[in-house]
Backbone as numpy.savetxt, mean C-alpha at the origin, in Angstrom:
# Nx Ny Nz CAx CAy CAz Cx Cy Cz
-10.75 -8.76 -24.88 -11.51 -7.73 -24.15 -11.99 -8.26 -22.79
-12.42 -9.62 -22.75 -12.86 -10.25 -21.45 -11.83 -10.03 -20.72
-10.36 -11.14 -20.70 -9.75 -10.46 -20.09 -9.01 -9.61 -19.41
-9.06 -8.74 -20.06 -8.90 -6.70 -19.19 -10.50 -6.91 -18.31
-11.25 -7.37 -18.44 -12.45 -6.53 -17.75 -12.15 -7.56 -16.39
-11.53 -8.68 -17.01 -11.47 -9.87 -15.85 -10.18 -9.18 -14.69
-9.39 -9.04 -15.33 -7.84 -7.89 -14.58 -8.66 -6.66 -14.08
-9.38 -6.05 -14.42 -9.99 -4.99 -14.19 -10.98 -5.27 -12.81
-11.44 -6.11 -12.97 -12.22 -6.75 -11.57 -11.45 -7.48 -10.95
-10.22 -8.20 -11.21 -9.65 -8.83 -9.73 -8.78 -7.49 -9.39
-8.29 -6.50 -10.19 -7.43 -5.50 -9.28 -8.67 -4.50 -8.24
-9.66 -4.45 -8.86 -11.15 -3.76 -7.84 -10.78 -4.64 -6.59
-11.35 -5.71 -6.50 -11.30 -6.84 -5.33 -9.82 -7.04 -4.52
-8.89 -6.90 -5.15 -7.18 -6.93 -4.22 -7.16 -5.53 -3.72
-7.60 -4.51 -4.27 -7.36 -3.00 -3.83 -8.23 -2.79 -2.88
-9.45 -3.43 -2.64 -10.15 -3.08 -1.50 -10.15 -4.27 -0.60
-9.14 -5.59 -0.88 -9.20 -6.42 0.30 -7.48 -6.21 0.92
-6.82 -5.81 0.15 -5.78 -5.12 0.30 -5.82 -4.06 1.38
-6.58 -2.99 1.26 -7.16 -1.87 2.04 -7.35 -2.93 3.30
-8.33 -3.25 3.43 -8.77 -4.13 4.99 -7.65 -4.60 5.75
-6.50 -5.69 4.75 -5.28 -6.27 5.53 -4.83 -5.39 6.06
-4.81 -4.25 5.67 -3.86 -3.33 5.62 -4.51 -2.18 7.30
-5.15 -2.43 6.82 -5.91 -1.90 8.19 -5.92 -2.80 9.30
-6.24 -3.73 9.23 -5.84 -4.28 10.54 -4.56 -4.69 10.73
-3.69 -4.79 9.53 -1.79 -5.18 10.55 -2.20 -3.51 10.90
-2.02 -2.64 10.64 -1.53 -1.20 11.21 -2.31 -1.16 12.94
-3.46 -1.58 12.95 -4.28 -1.64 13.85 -3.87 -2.48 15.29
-3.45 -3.69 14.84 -3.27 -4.33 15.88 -1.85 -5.39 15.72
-1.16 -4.73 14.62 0.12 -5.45 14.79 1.45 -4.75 14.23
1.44 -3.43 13.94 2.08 -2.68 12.99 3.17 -1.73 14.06
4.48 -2.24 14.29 5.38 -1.22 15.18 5.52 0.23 15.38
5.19 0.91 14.04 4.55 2.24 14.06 3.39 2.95 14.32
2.73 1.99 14.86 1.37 2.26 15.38 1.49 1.75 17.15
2.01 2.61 18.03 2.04 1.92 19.41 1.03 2.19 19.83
-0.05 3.20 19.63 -1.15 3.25 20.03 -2.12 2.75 19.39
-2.11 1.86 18.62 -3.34 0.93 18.51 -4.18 1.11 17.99
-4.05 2.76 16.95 -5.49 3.41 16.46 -6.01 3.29 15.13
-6.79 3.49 14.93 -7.14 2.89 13.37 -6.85 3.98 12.37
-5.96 3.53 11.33 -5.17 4.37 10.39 -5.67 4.01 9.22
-5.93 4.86 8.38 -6.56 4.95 6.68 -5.33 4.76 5.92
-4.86 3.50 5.43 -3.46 3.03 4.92 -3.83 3.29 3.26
-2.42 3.39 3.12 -2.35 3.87 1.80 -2.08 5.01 0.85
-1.68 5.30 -0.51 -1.80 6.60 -0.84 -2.78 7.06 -1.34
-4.25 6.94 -1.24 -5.37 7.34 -1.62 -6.10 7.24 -0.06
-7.11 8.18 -0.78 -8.16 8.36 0.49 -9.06 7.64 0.23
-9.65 6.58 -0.30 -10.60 5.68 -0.36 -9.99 4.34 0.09
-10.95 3.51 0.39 -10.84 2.20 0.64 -10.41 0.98 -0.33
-9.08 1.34 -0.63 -8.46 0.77 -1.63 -6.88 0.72 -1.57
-5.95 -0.34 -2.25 -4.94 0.66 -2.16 -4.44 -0.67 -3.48
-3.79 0.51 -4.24 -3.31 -0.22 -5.70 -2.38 -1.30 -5.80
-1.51 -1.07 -4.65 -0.28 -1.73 -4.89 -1.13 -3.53 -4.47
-1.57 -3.40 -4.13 -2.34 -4.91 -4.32 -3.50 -5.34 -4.88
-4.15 -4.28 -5.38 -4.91 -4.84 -6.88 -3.79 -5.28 -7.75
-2.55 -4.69 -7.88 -1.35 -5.02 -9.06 -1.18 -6.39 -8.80
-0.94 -6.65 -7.04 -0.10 -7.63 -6.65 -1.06 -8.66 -6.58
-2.49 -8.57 -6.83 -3.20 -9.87 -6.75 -3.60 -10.46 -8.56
-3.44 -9.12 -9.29 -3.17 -9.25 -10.87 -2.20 -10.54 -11.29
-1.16 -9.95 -10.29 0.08 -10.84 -10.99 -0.19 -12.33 -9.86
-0.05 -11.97 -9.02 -0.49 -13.02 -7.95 -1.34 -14.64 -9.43
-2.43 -13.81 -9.32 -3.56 -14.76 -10.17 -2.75 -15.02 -11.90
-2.29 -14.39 -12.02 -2.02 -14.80 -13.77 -0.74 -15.50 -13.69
-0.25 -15.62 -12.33 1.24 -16.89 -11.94 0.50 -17.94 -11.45
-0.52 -18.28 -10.75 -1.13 -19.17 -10.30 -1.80 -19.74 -11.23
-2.11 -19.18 -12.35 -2.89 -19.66 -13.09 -1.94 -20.52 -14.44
-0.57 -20.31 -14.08 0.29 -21.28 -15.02 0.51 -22.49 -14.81
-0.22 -22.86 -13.43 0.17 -24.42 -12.62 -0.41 -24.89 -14.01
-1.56 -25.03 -14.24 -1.86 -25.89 -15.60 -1.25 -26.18 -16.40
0.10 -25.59 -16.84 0.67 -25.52 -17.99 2.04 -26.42 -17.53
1.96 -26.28 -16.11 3.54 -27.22 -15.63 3.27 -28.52 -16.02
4.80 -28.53 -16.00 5.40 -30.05 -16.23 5.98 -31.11 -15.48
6.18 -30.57 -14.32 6.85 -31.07 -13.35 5.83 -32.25 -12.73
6.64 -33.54 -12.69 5.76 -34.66 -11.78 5.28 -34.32 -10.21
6.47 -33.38 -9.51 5.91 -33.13 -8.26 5.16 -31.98 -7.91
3.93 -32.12 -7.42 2.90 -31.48 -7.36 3.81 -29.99 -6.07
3.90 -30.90 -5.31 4.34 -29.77 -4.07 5.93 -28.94 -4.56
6.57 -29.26 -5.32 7.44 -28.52 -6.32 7.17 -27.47 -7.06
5.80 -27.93 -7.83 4.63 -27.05 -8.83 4.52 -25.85 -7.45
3.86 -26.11 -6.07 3.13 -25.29 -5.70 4.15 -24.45 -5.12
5.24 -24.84 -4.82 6.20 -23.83 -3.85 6.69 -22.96 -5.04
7.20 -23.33 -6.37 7.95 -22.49 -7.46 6.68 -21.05 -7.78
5.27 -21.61 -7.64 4.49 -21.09 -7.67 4.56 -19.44 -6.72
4.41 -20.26 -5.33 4.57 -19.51 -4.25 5.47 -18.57 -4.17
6.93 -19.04 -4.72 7.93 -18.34 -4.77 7.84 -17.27 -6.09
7.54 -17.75 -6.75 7.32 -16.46 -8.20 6.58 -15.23 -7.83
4.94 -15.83 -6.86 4.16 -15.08 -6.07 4.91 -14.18 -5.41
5.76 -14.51 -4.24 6.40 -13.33 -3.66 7.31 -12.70 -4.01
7.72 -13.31 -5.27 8.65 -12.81 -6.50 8.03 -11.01 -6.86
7.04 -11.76 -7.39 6.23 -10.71 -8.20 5.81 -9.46 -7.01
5.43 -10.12 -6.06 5.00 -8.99 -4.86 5.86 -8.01 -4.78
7.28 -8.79 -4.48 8.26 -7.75 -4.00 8.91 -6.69 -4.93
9.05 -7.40 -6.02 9.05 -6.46 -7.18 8.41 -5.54 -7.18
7.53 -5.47 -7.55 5.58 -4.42 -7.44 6.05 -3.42 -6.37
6.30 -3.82 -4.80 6.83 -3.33 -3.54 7.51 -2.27 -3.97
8.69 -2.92 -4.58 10.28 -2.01 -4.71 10.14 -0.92 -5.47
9.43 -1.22 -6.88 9.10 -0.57 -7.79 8.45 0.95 -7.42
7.26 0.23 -6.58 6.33 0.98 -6.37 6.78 2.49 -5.27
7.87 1.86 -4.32 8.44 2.62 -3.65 9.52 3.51 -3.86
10.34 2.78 -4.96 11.21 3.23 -5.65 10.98 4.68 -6.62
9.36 4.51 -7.09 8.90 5.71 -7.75 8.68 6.72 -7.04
8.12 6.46 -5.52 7.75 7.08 -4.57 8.55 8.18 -4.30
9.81 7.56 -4.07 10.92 8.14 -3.29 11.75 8.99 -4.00
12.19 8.14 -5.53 13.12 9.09 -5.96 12.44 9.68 -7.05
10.87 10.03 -7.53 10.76 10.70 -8.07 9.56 11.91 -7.54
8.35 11.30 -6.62 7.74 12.21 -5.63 8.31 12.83 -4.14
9.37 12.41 -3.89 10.26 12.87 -2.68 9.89 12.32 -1.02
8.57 11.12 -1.67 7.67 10.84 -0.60 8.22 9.30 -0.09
8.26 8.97 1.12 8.51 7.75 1.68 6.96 7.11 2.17
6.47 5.99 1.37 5.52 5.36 1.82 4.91 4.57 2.94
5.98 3.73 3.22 6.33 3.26 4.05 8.20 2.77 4.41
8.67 2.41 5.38 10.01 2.25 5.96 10.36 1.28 6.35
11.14 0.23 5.67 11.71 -0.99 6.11 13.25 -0.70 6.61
13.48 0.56 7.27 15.00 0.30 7.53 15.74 -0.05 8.75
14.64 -0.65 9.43 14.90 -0.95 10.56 14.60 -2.66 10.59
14.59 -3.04 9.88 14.53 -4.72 9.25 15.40 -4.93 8.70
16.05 -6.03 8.82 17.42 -7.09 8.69 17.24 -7.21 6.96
18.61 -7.48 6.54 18.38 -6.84 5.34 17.66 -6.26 3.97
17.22 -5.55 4.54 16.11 -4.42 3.72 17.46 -3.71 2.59
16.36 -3.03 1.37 17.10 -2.55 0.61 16.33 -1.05 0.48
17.17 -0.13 1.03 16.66 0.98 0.68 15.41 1.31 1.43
15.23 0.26 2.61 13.81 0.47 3.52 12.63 0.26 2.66
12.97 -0.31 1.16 11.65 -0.21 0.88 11.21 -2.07 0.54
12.12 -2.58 0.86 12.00 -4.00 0.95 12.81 -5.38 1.48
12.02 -6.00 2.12 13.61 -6.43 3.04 12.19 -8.50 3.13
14.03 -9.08 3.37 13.26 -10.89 3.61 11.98 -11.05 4.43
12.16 -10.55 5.56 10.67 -10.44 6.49 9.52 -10.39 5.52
9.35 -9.46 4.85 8.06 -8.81 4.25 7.82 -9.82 2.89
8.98 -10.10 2.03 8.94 -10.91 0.85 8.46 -12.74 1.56
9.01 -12.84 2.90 8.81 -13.92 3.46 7.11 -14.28 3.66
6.72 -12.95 4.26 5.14 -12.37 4.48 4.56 -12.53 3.23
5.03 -12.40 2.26 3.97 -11.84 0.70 4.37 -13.35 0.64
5.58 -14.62 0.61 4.94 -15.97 0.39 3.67 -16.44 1.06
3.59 -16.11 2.77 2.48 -17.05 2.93 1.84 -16.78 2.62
1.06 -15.04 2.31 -0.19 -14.50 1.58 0.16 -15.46 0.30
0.78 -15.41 -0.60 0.48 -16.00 -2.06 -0.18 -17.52 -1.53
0.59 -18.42 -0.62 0.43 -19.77 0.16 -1.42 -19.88 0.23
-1.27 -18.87 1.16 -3.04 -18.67 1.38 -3.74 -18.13 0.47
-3.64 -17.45 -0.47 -4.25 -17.08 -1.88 -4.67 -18.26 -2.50
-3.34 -19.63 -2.36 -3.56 -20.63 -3.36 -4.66 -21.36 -2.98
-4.71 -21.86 -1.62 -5.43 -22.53 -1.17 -7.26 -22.07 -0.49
-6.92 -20.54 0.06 -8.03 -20.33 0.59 -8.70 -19.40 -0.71
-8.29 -18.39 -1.27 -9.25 -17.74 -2.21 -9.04 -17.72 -3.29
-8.14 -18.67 -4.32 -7.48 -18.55 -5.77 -9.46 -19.07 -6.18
-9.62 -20.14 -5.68 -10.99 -21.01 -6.61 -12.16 -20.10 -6.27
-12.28 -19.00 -5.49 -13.09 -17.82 -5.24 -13.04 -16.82 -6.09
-11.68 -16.40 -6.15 -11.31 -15.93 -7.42 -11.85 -16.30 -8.87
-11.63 -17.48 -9.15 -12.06 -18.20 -10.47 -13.64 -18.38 -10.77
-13.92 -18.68 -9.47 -15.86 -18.16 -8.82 -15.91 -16.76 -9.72
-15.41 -16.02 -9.04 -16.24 -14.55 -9.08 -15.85 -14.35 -10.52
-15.02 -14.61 -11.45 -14.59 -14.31 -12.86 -15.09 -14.83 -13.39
-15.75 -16.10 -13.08 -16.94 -16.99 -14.26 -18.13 -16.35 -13.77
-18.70 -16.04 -12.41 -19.86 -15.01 -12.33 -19.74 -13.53 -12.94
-18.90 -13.18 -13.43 -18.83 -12.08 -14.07 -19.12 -12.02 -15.39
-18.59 -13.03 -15.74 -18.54 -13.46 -17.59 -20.17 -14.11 -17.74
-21.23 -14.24 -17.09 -22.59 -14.54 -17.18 -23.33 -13.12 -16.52
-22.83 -12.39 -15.57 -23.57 -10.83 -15.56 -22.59 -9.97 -15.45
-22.36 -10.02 -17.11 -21.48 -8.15 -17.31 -22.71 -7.38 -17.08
-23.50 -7.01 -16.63 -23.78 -6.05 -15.85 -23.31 -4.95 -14.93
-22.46 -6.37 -14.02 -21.66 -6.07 -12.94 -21.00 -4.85 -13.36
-20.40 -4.88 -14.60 -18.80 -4.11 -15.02 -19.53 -2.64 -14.78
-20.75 -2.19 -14.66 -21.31 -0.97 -14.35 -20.72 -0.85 -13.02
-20.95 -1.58 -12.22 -20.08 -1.06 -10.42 -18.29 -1.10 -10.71
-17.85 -1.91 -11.47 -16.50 -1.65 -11.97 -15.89 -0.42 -12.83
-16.79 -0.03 -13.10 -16.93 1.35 -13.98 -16.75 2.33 -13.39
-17.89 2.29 -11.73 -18.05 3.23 -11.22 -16.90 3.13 -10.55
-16.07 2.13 -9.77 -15.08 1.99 -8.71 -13.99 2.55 -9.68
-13.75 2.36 -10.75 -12.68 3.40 -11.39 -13.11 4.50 -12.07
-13.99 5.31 -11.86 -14.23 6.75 -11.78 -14.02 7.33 -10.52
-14.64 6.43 -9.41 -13.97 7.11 -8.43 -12.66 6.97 -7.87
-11.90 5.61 -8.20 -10.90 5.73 -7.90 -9.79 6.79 -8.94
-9.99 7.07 -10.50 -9.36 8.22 -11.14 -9.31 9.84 -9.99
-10.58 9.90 -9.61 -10.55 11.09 -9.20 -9.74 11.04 -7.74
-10.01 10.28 -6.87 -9.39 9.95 -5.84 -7.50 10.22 -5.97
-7.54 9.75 -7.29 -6.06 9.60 -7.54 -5.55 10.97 -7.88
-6.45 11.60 -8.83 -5.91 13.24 -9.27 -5.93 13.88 -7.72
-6.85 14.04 -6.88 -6.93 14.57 -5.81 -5.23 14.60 -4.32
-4.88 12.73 -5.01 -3.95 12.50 -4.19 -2.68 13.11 -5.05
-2.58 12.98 -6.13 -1.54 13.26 -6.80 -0.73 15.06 -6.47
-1.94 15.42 -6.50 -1.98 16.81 -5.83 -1.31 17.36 -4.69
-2.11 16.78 -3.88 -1.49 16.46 -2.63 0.06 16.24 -2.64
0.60 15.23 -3.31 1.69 14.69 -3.40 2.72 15.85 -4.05
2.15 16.50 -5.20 2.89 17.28 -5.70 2.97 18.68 -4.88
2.38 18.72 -3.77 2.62 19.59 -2.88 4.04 19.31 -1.55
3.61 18.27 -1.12 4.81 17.40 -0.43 6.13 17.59 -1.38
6.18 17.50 -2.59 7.30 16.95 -3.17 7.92 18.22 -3.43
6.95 19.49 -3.53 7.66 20.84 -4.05 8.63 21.34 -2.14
7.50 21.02 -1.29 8.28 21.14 -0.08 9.54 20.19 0.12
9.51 18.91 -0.56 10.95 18.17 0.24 12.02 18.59 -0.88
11.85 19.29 -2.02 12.73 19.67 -3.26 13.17 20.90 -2.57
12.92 21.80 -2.12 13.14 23.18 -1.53 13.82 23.25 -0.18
13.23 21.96 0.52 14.12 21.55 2.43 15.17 20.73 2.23
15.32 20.13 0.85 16.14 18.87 0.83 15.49 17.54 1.94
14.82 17.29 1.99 14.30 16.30 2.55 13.57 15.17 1.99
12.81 14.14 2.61 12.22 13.16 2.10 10.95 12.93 3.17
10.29 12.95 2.55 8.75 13.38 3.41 8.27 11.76 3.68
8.07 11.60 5.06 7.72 10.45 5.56 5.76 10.36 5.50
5.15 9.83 4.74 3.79 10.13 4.53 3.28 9.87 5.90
3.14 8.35 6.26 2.81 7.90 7.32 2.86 8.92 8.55
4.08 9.36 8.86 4.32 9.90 9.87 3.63 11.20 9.75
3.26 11.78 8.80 2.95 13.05 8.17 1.64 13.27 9.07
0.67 11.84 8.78 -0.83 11.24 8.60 -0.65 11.71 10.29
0.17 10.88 11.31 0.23 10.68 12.27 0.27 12.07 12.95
1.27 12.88 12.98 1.40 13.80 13.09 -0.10 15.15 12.91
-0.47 15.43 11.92 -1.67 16.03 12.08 -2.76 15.27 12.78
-3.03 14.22 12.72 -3.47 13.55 13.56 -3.57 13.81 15.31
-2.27 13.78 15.56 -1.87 14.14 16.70 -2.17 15.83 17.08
-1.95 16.68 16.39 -2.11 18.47 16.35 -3.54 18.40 16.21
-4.55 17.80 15.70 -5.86 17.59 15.63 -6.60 17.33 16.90
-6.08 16.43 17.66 -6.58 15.55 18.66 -5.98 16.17 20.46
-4.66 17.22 20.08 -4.11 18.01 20.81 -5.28 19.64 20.84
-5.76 19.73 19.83 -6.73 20.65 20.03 -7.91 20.31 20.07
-8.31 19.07 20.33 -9.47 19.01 20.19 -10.71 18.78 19.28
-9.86 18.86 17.69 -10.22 19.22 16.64 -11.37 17.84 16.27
-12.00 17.59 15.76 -12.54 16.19 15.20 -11.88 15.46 14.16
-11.04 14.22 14.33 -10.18 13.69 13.01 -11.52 13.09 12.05
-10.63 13.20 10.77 -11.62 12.49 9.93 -10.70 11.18 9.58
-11.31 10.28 9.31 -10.72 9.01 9.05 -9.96 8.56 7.19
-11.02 9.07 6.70 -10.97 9.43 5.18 -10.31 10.37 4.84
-10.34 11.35 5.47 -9.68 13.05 5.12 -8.37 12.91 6.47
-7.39 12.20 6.20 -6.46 12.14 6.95 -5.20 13.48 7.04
-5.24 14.36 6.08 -4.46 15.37 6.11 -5.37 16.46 5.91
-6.77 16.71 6.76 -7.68 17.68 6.49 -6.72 18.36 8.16
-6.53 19.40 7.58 -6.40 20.53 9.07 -6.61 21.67 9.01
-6.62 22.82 10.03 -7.44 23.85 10.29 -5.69 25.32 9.40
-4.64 24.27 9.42 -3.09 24.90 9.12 -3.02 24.62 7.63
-2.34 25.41 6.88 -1.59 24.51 5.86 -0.85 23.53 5.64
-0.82 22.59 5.40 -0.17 21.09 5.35 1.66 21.67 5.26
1.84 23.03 4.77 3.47 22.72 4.72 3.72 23.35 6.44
2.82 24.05 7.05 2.98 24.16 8.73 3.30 22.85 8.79
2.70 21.75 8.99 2.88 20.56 9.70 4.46 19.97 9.31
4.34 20.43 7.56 5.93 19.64 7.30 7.15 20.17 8.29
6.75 21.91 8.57 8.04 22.71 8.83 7.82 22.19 10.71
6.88 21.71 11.13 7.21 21.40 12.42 7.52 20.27 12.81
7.39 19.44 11.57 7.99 18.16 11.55 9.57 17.81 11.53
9.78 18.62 10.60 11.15 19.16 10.66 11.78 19.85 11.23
11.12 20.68 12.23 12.00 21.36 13.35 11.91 20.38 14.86
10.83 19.19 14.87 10.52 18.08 15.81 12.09 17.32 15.56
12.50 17.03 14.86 13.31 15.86 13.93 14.66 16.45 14.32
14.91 18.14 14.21 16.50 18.55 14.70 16.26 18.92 15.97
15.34 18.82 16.31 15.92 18.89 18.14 16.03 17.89 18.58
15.28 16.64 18.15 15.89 15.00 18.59 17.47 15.34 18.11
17.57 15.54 17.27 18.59 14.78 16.74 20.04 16.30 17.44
19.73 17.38 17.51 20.33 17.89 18.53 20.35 17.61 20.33
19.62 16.77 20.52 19.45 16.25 21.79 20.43 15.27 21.73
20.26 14.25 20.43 21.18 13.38 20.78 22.62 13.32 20.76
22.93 14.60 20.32 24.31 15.37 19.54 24.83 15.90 21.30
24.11 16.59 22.05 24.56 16.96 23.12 24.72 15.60 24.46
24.02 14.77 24.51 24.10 13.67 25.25 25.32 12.68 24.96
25.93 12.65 24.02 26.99 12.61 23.70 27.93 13.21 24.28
């Protein structure tokens, strides 16, 4: 029972430090972001995002097998380590996108413009990226980690704010799911594949073109119905692509 409550509190802590990374690559280093603006990442509207509570789950319960190795060389131990780490990441990644795509009709994010990517939803760059995060996990916050799980196991108390962070993250999730199953009835009916990100961006942009006030949290709040935005997204998309048909 301890540890689920212990998994249960390091995926709280990866989902909302997850959220932050995630906010600042989009912010100030993210190619789809040329303007520099601060974007609410993720498929939930809270300050969280799952796919790395999972990935710091597995992250920590591979790091935590060094004890059990056998190997005389220490820096052998730590790279097989490292490598399982971005093992496990990319997996989680693929998976996670893989559900996205071919069963909600939704594209999360897009690796297809990276050297060999599979399916845009995962490519060496990024698995290269999730080693040094595991690298820096080992060294800068794994024994922080192991901190905050022995301070937990002396005030279960705590598990009351863990309680609460997954009540609100359940509802957060029915709310998004919704959402999603709205997107997905539109890209089943257009034949399409709904780019979220760009989605976000896009009302964003029709928001800020009228004047409107964006909300940061409420990233697909607009004054239209959300399938307006899809159908002008999609009529944006064939006149590029009829532009580029005639320049030819």
């Amino acid at each position: 029972m301890y540890t689920v409550l212990s998994l249960s509190f390091i995926f709280f802590m990866g989902s909302v430090a997850g959220w932050v990374l995630e906010l600042f690559f989009r912010r100030f280093f993210s190619s789809a972001n040329p303007e520099r603006k601060w974007i609410n990442p993720g498929f939930c509207t809270g300050p969280y995002v799952p796919l790395y509570g999972l990935g710091l789950c597995a992250v920590y319960l591979i790091v935590s097998l060094e004890q059990y190795s056998t190997l005389e060389s220490v820096a052998l131990t730590r790279a097989l380590l490292f490598l399982g780490g971005a093992a496990a990441m990319t997996v989680i990644e693929y998976l996670a996108g893989l559900l996205s795509l071919k069963v909600l009709k939704v594209r999360l994010w897009d690796y297809s413009n990276q050297w060999g990517n599979i399916q845009g939803l995962i490519c060496p760059k990024f698995s290269l990226a999730w080693a040094v995060l595991v690298a820096v996990y080992y060294f800068a916050v794994h024994p922080y980690i192991l901190g905050a799980v022995d301070w937990l196991a002396r005030n279960l108390a705590f598990s009351f704010v863990i309680g609460f962070f997954y009540g609100v993250f359940v509802i957060d999730m029915a709310h998004s799911v919704q959402l999603v199953y709205r997107l997905k009835r539109f890209a089943e009916e257009n034949g399409v594949i709904v780019r979220y990100e760009r989605l976000k961006a896009h009302i964003r942009a029709e928001r800020e073109r009228a004047k409107e006030r964006y909300r940061f949290f409420q990233p697909f709040k607009s004054a239209g119905d959300i399938t307006e935005h899809l159908r002008e997204m999609r009529g944006e998309l064939e006149e590029r692509i009829n532009a580029r048909k005639r320049r030819k």
